[in-house]
PDB file of C-alpha atoms and ligand atoms in Angstrom:
ATOM      1  CA  UNK A 217      11.614 132.995  -0.373  1.00  0.00           C
ATOM      2  CA  UNK A 218      14.408 130.999   1.427  1.00  0.00           C
ATOM      3  CA  UNK A 219      13.893 127.655   2.476  1.00  0.00           C
ATOM      4  CA  UNK A 220      16.418 124.848   3.492  1.00  0.00           C
ATOM      5  CA  UNK A 221      14.207 122.194   1.792  1.00  0.00           C
ATOM      6  CA  UNK A 222      16.233 121.080  -1.476  1.00  0.00           C
ATOM      7  CA  UNK A 223      13.256 120.160  -3.394  1.00  0.00           C
ATOM      8  CA  UNK A 224      11.562 123.532  -2.575  1.00  0.00           C
ATOM      9  CA  UNK A 225      14.691 125.312  -2.981  1.00  0.00           C
ATOM     10  CA  UNK A 226      15.427 123.536  -6.355  1.00  0.00           C
ATOM     11  CA  UNK A 227      12.369 123.523  -7.415  1.00  0.00           C
ATOM     12  CA  UNK A 228      11.799 127.747  -6.961  1.00  0.00           C
ATOM     13  CA  UNK A 229      15.479 128.109  -8.775  1.00  0.00           C
ATOM     14  CA  UNK A 230      13.247 127.369 -11.929  1.00  0.00           C
ATOM     15  CA  UNK A 231      10.735 129.781 -11.491  1.00  0.00           C
ATOM     16  CA  UNK A 232       9.578 131.842 -14.635  1.00  0.00           C
ATOM     17  CA  UNK A 233      11.449 128.731 -16.868  1.00  0.00           C
ATOM     18  CA  UNK A 234       9.092 128.288 -20.022  1.00  0.00           C
ATOM     19  CA  UNK A 235       6.832 125.019 -20.583  1.00  0.00           C
ATOM     20  CA  UNK A 236       8.116 123.425 -23.250  1.00  0.00           C
ATOM     21  CA  UNK A 237       6.034 120.028 -23.972  1.00  0.00           C
ATOM     22  CA  UNK A 238       7.714 117.388 -25.945  1.00  0.00           C
ATOM     23  CA  UNK A 239      11.402 117.973 -24.830  1.00  0.00           C
ATOM     24  CA  UNK A 240      12.342 114.416 -24.783  1.00  0.00           C
ATOM     25  CA  UNK A 241      11.303 113.682 -28.393  1.00  0.00           C
ATOM     26  CA  UNK A 242      14.374 115.607 -29.719  1.00  0.00           C
ATOM     27  CA  UNK A 243      16.141 112.344 -30.694  1.00  0.00           C
ATOM     28  CA  UNK A 244      15.341 109.106 -33.080  1.00  0.00           C
ATOM     29  CA  UNK A 245      17.246 106.840 -30.699  1.00  0.00           C
ATOM     30  CA  UNK A 246      16.507 107.158 -26.984  1.00  0.00           C
ATOM     31  CA  UNK A 247      18.787 109.089 -24.865  1.00  0.00           C
ATOM     32  CA  UNK A 248      19.010 111.326 -21.974  1.00  0.00           C
ATOM     33  CA  UNK A 249      17.737 114.786 -22.282  1.00  0.00           C
ATOM     34  CA  UNK A 250      18.971 117.543 -19.913  1.00  0.00           C
ATOM     35  CA  UNK A 251      17.659 120.787 -20.534  1.00  0.00           C
ATOM     36  CA  UNK A 252      16.723 123.093 -17.813  1.00  0.00           C
ATOM     37  CA  UNK A 253      15.762 125.842 -19.955  1.00  0.00           C
ATOM     38  CA  UNK A 254      12.507 124.075 -21.411  1.00  0.00           C
ATOM     39  CA  UNK A 255      10.374 121.796 -18.912  1.00  0.00           C
ATOM     40  CA  UNK A 256       6.894 120.313 -19.014  1.00  0.00           C
ATOM     41  CA  UNK A 257       5.249 119.261 -15.621  1.00  0.00           C
ATOM     42  CA  UNK A 258       6.995 116.086 -15.475  1.00  0.00           C
ATOM     43  CA  UNK A 259      10.610 116.957 -16.652  1.00  0.00           C
ATOM     44  CA  UNK A 260      10.550 119.984 -14.122  1.00  0.00           C
ATOM     45  CA  UNK A 261       9.818 117.593 -11.249  1.00  0.00           C
ATOM     46  CA  UNK A 262      12.438 115.128 -12.099  1.00  0.00           C
ATOM     47  CA  UNK A 263      15.316 117.802 -12.756  1.00  0.00           C
ATOM     48  CA  UNK A 264      14.324 118.850  -9.376  1.00  0.00           C
ATOM     49  CA  UNK A 265      14.414 115.431  -7.967  1.00  0.00           C
ATOM     50  CA  UNK A 266      17.637 114.932  -9.562  1.00  0.00           C
ATOM     51  CA  UNK A 267      18.876 118.046  -8.028  1.00  0.00           C
ATOM     52  CA  UNK A 268      17.683 117.230  -4.624  1.00  0.00           C
ATOM     53  CA  UNK A 269      19.235 113.221  -4.692  1.00  0.00           C
ATOM     54  CA  UNK A 270      22.709 113.979  -6.459  1.00  0.00           C
ATOM     55  CA  UNK A 271      25.795 113.878  -4.402  1.00  0.00           C
ATOM     56  CA  UNK A 272      27.231 117.243  -3.568  1.00  0.00           C
ATOM     57  CA  UNK A 273      31.170 117.479  -3.630  1.00  0.00           C
ATOM     58  CA  UNK A 274      32.991 120.410  -2.755  1.00  0.00           C
ATOM     59  CA  UNK A 275      29.451 122.041  -2.801  1.00  0.00           C
ATOM     60  CA  UNK A 276      28.781 121.116  -6.787  1.00  0.00           C
ATOM     61  CA  UNK A 277      27.105 118.421  -8.371  1.00  0.00           C
ATOM     62  CA  UNK A 278      28.914 117.022 -11.031  1.00  0.00           C
ATOM     63  CA  UNK A 279      27.580 116.433 -14.675  1.00  0.00           C
ATOM     64  CA  UNK A 280      28.284 112.504 -14.560  1.00  0.00           C
ATOM     65  CA  UNK A 281      26.239 111.834 -11.060  1.00  0.00           C
ATOM     66  CA  UNK A 282      23.619 114.229 -11.716  1.00  0.00           C
ATOM     67  CA  UNK A 283      22.719 112.383 -15.200  1.00  0.00           C
ATOM     68  CA  UNK A 284      23.242 109.474 -13.536  1.00  0.00           C
ATOM     69  CA  UNK A 285      20.889 110.099 -11.040  1.00  0.00           C
ATOM     70  CA  UNK A 286      18.431 111.363 -13.595  1.00  0.00           C
ATOM     71  CA  UNK A 287      18.708 108.461 -15.437  1.00  0.00           C
ATOM     72  CA  UNK A 288      17.317 106.260 -12.616  1.00  0.00           C
ATOM     73  CA  UNK A 289      14.642 108.594 -11.916  1.00  0.00           C
ATOM     74  CA  UNK A 290      13.373 108.470 -15.765  1.00  0.00           C
ATOM     75  CA  UNK A 291      13.778 105.088 -16.972  1.00  0.00           C
ATOM     76  CA  UNK A 292      13.132 101.711 -15.554  1.00  0.00           C
ATOM     77  CA  UNK A 293      15.829 100.094 -13.148  1.00  0.00           C
ATOM     78  CA  UNK A 294      18.130 103.212 -14.401  1.00  0.00           C
ATOM     79  CA  UNK A 295      18.523 101.703 -17.906  1.00  0.00           C
ATOM     80  CA  UNK A 296      17.792 103.368 -21.061  1.00  0.00           C
ATOM     81  CA  UNK A 297      16.799 100.981 -23.487  1.00  0.00           C
ATOM     82  CA  UNK A 298      14.314 102.653 -26.131  1.00  0.00           C
ATOM     83  CA  UNK A 299      11.497 104.733 -25.671  1.00  0.00           C
ATOM     84  CA  UNK A 300       9.644 101.979 -23.534  1.00  0.00           C
ATOM     85  CA  UNK A 301      12.067 102.390 -20.999  1.00  0.00           C
ATOM     86  CA  UNK A 302      11.340 105.332 -20.266  1.00  0.00           C
ATOM     87  CA  UNK A 303       8.884 105.795 -17.094  1.00  0.00           C
ATOM     88  CA  UNK A 304       5.797 107.218 -18.954  1.00  0.00           C
ATOM     89  CA  UNK A 305       2.946 106.270 -16.939  1.00  0.00           C
ATOM     90  CA  UNK A 306       3.252 108.163 -13.419  1.00  0.00           C
ATOM     91  CA  UNK A 307       1.925 104.592 -11.612  1.00  0.00           C
ATOM     92  CA  UNK A 308       5.208 103.340 -13.390  1.00  0.00           C
ATOM     93  CA  UNK A 309       7.721 106.353 -12.503  1.00  0.00           C
ATOM     94  CA  UNK A 310       6.647 105.760  -8.799  1.00  0.00           C
ATOM     95  CA  UNK A 311       6.970 102.296  -8.223  1.00  0.00           C
ATOM     96  CA  UNK A 312      10.466 102.379  -9.677  1.00  0.00           C
ATOM     97  CA  UNK A 313      11.319 104.807  -7.442  1.00  0.00           C
ATOM     98  CA  UNK A 314      10.016 103.176  -4.324  1.00  0.00           C
ATOM     99  CA  UNK A 315      11.653 100.153  -5.372  1.00  0.00           C
ATOM    100  CA  UNK A 316      14.810 101.592  -5.621  1.00  0.00           C
ATOM    101  CA  UNK A 317      14.429 103.352  -2.596  1.00  0.00           C
ATOM    102  CA  UNK A 318      14.899 107.136  -3.412  1.00  0.00           C
ATOM    103  CA  UNK A 319      11.101 107.817  -3.109  1.00  0.00           C
ATOM    104  CA  UNK A 320       7.933 106.901  -0.576  1.00  0.00           C
ATOM    105  CA  UNK A 321       4.710 106.566  -1.167  1.00  0.00           C
ATOM    106  CA  UNK A 322       3.324 108.785   1.738  1.00  0.00           C
ATOM    107  CA  UNK A 323      -0.388 108.641   0.735  1.00  0.00           C
ATOM    108  CA  UNK A 324      -0.792 105.034   1.875  1.00  0.00           C
ATOM    109  CA  UNK A 325      -0.266 105.719   5.427  1.00  0.00           C
ATOM    110  CA  UNK A 326      -2.245 108.553   5.895  1.00  0.00           C
ATOM    111  CA  UNK A 327      -5.362 108.053   3.091  1.00  0.00           C
ATOM    112  CA  UNK A 328      -7.653 105.275   3.284  1.00  0.00           C
ATOM    113  CA  UNK A 329      -8.938 105.878  -0.133  1.00  0.00           C
ATOM    114  CA  UNK A 330      -7.718 103.555  -3.298  1.00  0.00           C
ATOM    115  CA  UNK A 331      -8.003 103.654  -7.118  1.00  0.00           C
ATOM    116  CA  UNK A 332      -7.405 100.446  -9.411  1.00  0.00           C
ATOM    117  CA  UNK A 333      -5.264 100.717 -12.126  1.00  0.00           C
ATOM    118  CA  UNK A 334      -6.699 100.714 -15.614  1.00  0.00           C
ATOM    119  CA  UNK A 335      -4.340 101.924 -18.118  1.00  0.00           C
ATOM    120  CA  UNK A 336      -4.474 102.145 -21.870  1.00  0.00           C
ATOM    121  CA  UNK A 337      -4.328 105.997 -22.747  1.00  0.00           C
ATOM    122  CA  UNK A 338      -0.925 105.610 -24.406  1.00  0.00           C
ATOM    123  CA  UNK A 339      -1.714 102.554 -26.927  1.00  0.00           C
ATOM    124  CA  UNK A 340      -5.342 104.095 -27.672  1.00  0.00           C
ATOM    125  CA  UNK A 341      -3.836 107.328 -28.745  1.00  0.00           C
ATOM    126  CA  UNK A 342      -0.768 105.871 -30.469  1.00  0.00           C
ATOM    127  CA  UNK A 343      -1.176 108.633 -32.842  1.00  0.00           C
ATOM    128  CA  UNK A 344      -0.523 111.400 -30.289  1.00  0.00           C
ATOM    129  CA  UNK A 345       3.191 109.800 -29.284  1.00  0.00           C
ATOM    130  CA  UNK A 346       5.401 110.119 -31.880  1.00  0.00           C
ATOM    131  CA  UNK A 347       7.534 106.948 -31.031  1.00  0.00           C
ATOM    132  CA  UNK A 348       4.380 105.026 -31.188  1.00  0.00           C
ATOM    133  CA  UNK A 349       2.753 105.898 -34.293  1.00  0.00           C
ATOM    134  CA  UNK A 350       5.994 104.928 -36.261  1.00  0.00           C
ATOM    135  CA  UNK A 351       6.176 101.347 -34.507  1.00  0.00           C
ATOM    136  CA  UNK A 352       3.679  98.612 -33.674  1.00  0.00           C
ATOM    137  CA  UNK A 353       6.762  97.112 -31.753  1.00  0.00           C
ATOM    138  CA  UNK A 354       6.770  99.718 -29.208  1.00  0.00           C
ATOM    139  CA  UNK A 355       3.044  99.871 -29.306  1.00  0.00           C
ATOM    140  CA  UNK A 356       2.893  96.278 -28.324  1.00  0.00           C
ATOM    141  CA  UNK A 357       5.466  96.971 -25.871  1.00  0.00           C
ATOM    142  CA  UNK A 358       3.567  99.911 -24.001  1.00  0.00           C
ATOM    143  CA  UNK A 359       0.219  97.510 -24.248  1.00  0.00           C
ATOM    144  CA  UNK A 360       2.421  95.017 -22.166  1.00  0.00           C
ATOM    145  CA  UNK A 361       3.318  97.451 -19.688  1.00  0.00           C
ATOM    146  CA  UNK A 362      -0.290  98.895 -19.459  1.00  0.00           C
ATOM    147  CA  UNK A 363      -1.503  95.271 -18.821  1.00  0.00           C
ATOM    148  CA  UNK A 364       1.050  95.038 -16.313  1.00  0.00           C
ATOM    149  CA  UNK A 365       0.130  97.917 -14.046  1.00  0.00           C
ATOM    150  CA  UNK A 366      -3.268  97.753 -14.574  1.00  0.00           C
ATOM    151  CA  UNK A 367      -5.263  96.282 -11.496  1.00  0.00           C
ATOM    152  CA  UNK A 368      -2.594  97.727  -8.973  1.00  0.00           C
ATOM    153  CA  UNK A 369      -4.312  99.647  -6.435  1.00  0.00           C
ATOM    154  CA  UNK A 370      -2.841 102.829  -5.329  1.00  0.00           C
ATOM    155  CA  UNK A 371      -3.623 105.758  -2.499  1.00  0.00           C
ATOM    156  CA  UNK A 372      -4.640 109.029  -3.475  1.00  0.00           C
ATOM    157  CA  UNK A 373      -6.799 111.765  -1.380  1.00  0.00           C
ATOM    158  CA  UNK A 374      -9.818 112.768  -3.308  1.00  0.00           C
ATOM    159  CA  UNK A 375     -10.252 115.882  -3.684  1.00  0.00           C
ATOM    160  CA  UNK A 376     -13.464 117.046  -1.863  1.00  0.00           C
ATOM    161  CA  UNK A 377     -11.129 115.590   1.279  1.00  0.00           C
ATOM    162  CA  UNK A 378      -8.294 118.350   0.792  1.00  0.00           C
ATOM    163  CA  UNK A 379      -8.723 121.852   2.239  1.00  0.00           C
ATOM    164  CA  UNK A 380      -7.209 124.791   0.870  1.00  0.00           C
ATOM    165  CA  UNK A 381      -4.933 124.677   4.468  1.00  0.00           C
ATOM    166  CA  UNK A 382      -3.648 121.347   3.203  1.00  0.00           C
ATOM    167  CA  UNK A 383      -2.914 118.749   5.801  1.00  0.00           C
ATOM    168  CA  UNK A 384      -0.458 118.208   8.286  1.00  0.00           C
ATOM    169  CA  UNK A 385       1.405 115.298   6.840  1.00  0.00           C
ATOM    170  CA  UNK A 386       1.883 117.183   3.952  1.00  0.00           C
ATOM    171  CA  UNK A 387       4.796 118.787   3.683  1.00  0.00           C
ATOM    172  CA  UNK A 388       6.925 121.391   1.322  1.00  0.00           C
ATOM    173  CA  UNK A 389       8.357 120.241  -1.436  1.00  0.00           C
ATOM    174  CA  UNK A 390       6.514 116.956  -1.479  1.00  0.00           C
ATOM    175  CA  UNK A 391       5.680 115.961  -4.891  1.00  0.00           C
ATOM    176  CA  UNK A 392       2.424 115.904  -5.838  1.00  0.00           C
ATOM    177  CA  UNK A 393       0.540 114.125  -8.899  1.00  0.00           C
ATOM    178  CA  UNK A 394      -2.775 115.212  -9.937  1.00  0.00           C
ATOM    179  CA  UNK A 395      -5.312 111.982 -10.370  1.00  0.00           C
ATOM    180  CA  UNK A 396      -7.606 112.390 -13.232  1.00  0.00           C
ATOM    181  CA  UNK A 397     -10.642 110.432 -14.522  1.00  0.00           C
ATOM    182  CA  UNK A 398      -9.475 110.486 -18.170  1.00  0.00           C
ATOM    183  CA  UNK A 399      -9.846 106.893 -19.297  1.00  0.00           C
ATOM    184  CA  UNK A 400      -6.780 104.732 -19.208  1.00  0.00           C
ATOM    185  CA  UNK A 401      -4.540 107.254 -17.450  1.00  0.00           C
ATOM    186  CA  UNK A 402      -3.638 107.612 -14.044  1.00  0.00           C
ATOM    187  CA  UNK A 403      -2.210 111.147 -13.532  1.00  0.00           C
ATOM    188  CA  UNK A 404      -2.568 114.024 -15.104  1.00  0.00           C
ATOM    189  CA  UNK A 405      -0.270 116.699 -13.841  1.00  0.00           C
ATOM    190  CA  UNK A 406       2.569 116.899 -11.378  1.00  0.00           C
ATOM    191  CA  UNK A 407       3.998 119.500  -9.167  1.00  0.00           C
ATOM    192  CA  UNK A 408       5.182 120.206  -5.738  1.00  0.00           C
ATOM    193  CA  UNK A 409       3.939 121.428  -2.250  1.00  0.00           C
ATOM    194  CA  UNK A 410       4.754 124.855  -1.478  1.00  0.00           C
ATOM    195  CA  UNK A 411       2.854 126.435   1.395  1.00  0.00           C
ATOM    196  CA  UNK A 412       2.397 130.314   1.036  1.00  0.00           C
ATOM    197  CA  UNK A 413       0.816 131.769   4.556  1.00  0.00           C
ATOM    198  CA  UNK A 414      -0.573 128.286   5.653  1.00  0.00           C
ATOM    199  CA  UNK A 415      -2.372 127.751   2.042  1.00  0.00           C
ATOM    200  CA  UNK A 416      -1.225 124.583   0.155  1.00  0.00           C
ATOM    201  CA  UNK A 417      -0.125 126.330  -3.346  1.00  0.00           C
ATOM    202  CA  UNK A 418       1.403 124.218  -6.631  1.00  0.00           C
ATOM    203  CA  UNK A 419       4.946 124.923  -7.719  1.00  0.00           C
ATOM    204  CA  UNK A 420       4.662 123.624 -10.951  1.00  0.00           C
ATOM    205  CA  UNK A 421       5.442 124.339 -14.834  1.00  0.00           C
ATOM    206  CA  UNK A 422       2.043 125.605 -16.126  1.00  0.00           C
ATOM    207  CA  UNK A 423       0.725 124.758 -19.343  1.00  0.00           C
ATOM    208  CA  UNK A 424      -1.546 127.356 -19.338  1.00  0.00           C
ATOM    209  CA  UNK A 425       0.303 130.013 -18.007  1.00  0.00           C
ATOM    210  CA  UNK A 426       3.359 128.787 -20.216  1.00  0.00           C
ATOM    211  CA  UNK A 427       6.224 128.761 -17.493  1.00  0.00           C
ATOM    212  CA  UNK A 428       7.172 127.617 -13.711  1.00  0.00           C
ATOM    213  CA  UNK A 429       5.283 129.362 -11.319  1.00  0.00           C
ATOM    214  CA  UNK A 430       3.792 129.047  -7.941  1.00  0.00           C
ATOM    215  CA  UNK A 431      -0.061 128.608  -8.388  1.00  0.00           C
ATOM    216  CA  UNK A 432      -2.252 132.046  -7.430  1.00  0.00           C
ATOM    217  CA  UNK A 433      -5.130 129.867  -5.863  1.00  0.00           C
ATOM    218  CA  UNK A 434      -5.051 126.978  -3.534  1.00  0.00           C
ATOM    219  CA  UNK A 435      -4.379 123.988  -5.347  1.00  0.00           C
ATOM    220  CA  UNK A 436      -7.455 122.779  -3.364  1.00  0.00           C
ATOM    221  CA  UNK A 437      -9.489 124.718  -5.835  1.00  0.00           C
ATOM    222  CA  UNK A 438      -7.273 124.139  -8.651  1.00  0.00           C
ATOM    223  CA  UNK A 439      -8.486 120.838  -8.318  1.00  0.00           C
ATOM    224  CA  UNK A 440     -12.224 122.106  -7.877  1.00  0.00           C
ATOM    225  CA  UNK A 441     -11.997 123.878 -10.956  1.00  0.00           C
ATOM    226  CA  UNK A 442     -10.988 121.187 -13.411  1.00  0.00           C
ATOM    227  CA  UNK A 443     -13.889 117.927 -14.124  1.00  0.00           C
ATOM    228  CA  UNK A 444     -10.967 115.994 -14.863  1.00  0.00           C
ATOM    229  CA  UNK A 445      -9.154 115.867 -11.614  1.00  0.00           C
ATOM    230  CA  UNK A 446     -10.142 114.033  -9.512  1.00  0.00           C
ATOM    231  CA  UNK A 447      -7.500 114.200  -6.554  1.00  0.00           C
ATOM    232  CA  UNK A 448      -3.700 113.617  -5.549  1.00  0.00           C
ATOM    233  CA  UNK A 449      -1.011 111.097  -4.866  1.00  0.00           C
ATOM    234  CA  UNK A 450       1.961 112.691  -2.601  1.00  0.00           C
ATOM    235  CA  UNK A 451       5.258 111.557  -2.920  1.00  0.00           C
ATOM    236  CA  UNK A 452       8.520 112.367  -0.604  1.00  0.00           C
ATOM    237  CA  UNK A 453      11.968 111.944  -1.703  1.00  0.00           C
ATOM    238  CA  UNK A 454      13.762 109.107   0.306  1.00  0.00           C
TER     239      UNK A 454
HETATM  240  C1  LIG B 982       4.391 112.715 -19.717  1.00  0.00           C
HETATM  241  C2  LIG B 982       4.466 111.486 -20.859  1.00  0.00           C
HETATM  242  C3  LIG B 982       5.604 110.815 -21.269  1.00  0.00           C
HETATM  243  C4  LIG B 982       7.008 111.875 -21.292  1.00  0.00           C
HETATM  244  C5  LIG B 982       6.949 112.954 -19.928  1.00  0.00           C
HETATM  245  C6  LIG B 982       7.858 114.313 -20.164  1.00  0.00           C
HETATM  246  C7  LIG B 982       2.179 110.118 -21.367  1.00  0.00           C
HETATM  247  C8  LIG B 982       1.335 109.033 -20.185  1.00  0.00           C
HETATM  248  N1  LIG B 982       3.674 110.494 -20.163  1.00  0.00           N
HETATM  249  O1  LIG B 982       3.285 113.312 -19.397  1.00  0.00           O
HETATM  250  O2  LIG B 982       5.706 110.227 -22.466  1.00  0.00           O
HETATM  251  O3  LIG B 982       7.981 111.113 -21.192  1.00  0.00           O
HETATM  252  O4  LIG B 982       5.332 113.745 -19.725  1.00  0.00           O
HETATM  253  O5  LIG B 982       7.194 114.941 -21.348  1.00  0.00           O
HETATM  254  O6  LIG B 982       2.200 110.582 -21.974  1.00  0.00           O
END
């Protein structure tokens, strides 16, 4: 597949990259991890977005420019200050991207349906997070972040309103965030829009297929099959 869409092009370069969870939890002290060899759904999208946003000089991307760009995507206001400076909730991640002008939430202009955020998943399941179970201080910082985001409204497309063919305003390479009814969580999965023969599919790091793939089935069918998936948010590089 050939494309001049930077997000899609860089995304397709990751096809077959192994799916590995917890690749950002390898250091005691929080620091920037760049690992193109093992990705999860979030790190895959972050690495692709950082490639598409990095300045290209003499046909290449400089490592320092890449690191700075990735840091501005992954950390609140681009500053690394411990575990809780990482943008763990996609709502927080999107707010940061929009605030810093490199991401656009195109769902709001195109879909009237909204959800009110109510976040507590991480503090409620702190034992599942290495850097929370060992640190009451981190738990209370996360609780503060959860409180500050809760109550905010965001726009989404409910899954029953997404046809297999996608929608005209959703373009190749757009970031797709799958929303969930899991209590206290906003988004459970991320990927990129990828049209094949007029069908909207998802280019993503799949935990079931254990690598980066383009979904066999339409994104709309993926959503219908999973009772925990409620719809999507669509974000675009700016
Ligand atoms: C997200 C995690 C985040 C992690 C990221 C990349 C939540 C709410 N967020 O799913 O902690 O940094 O994956 O592995 O669990």
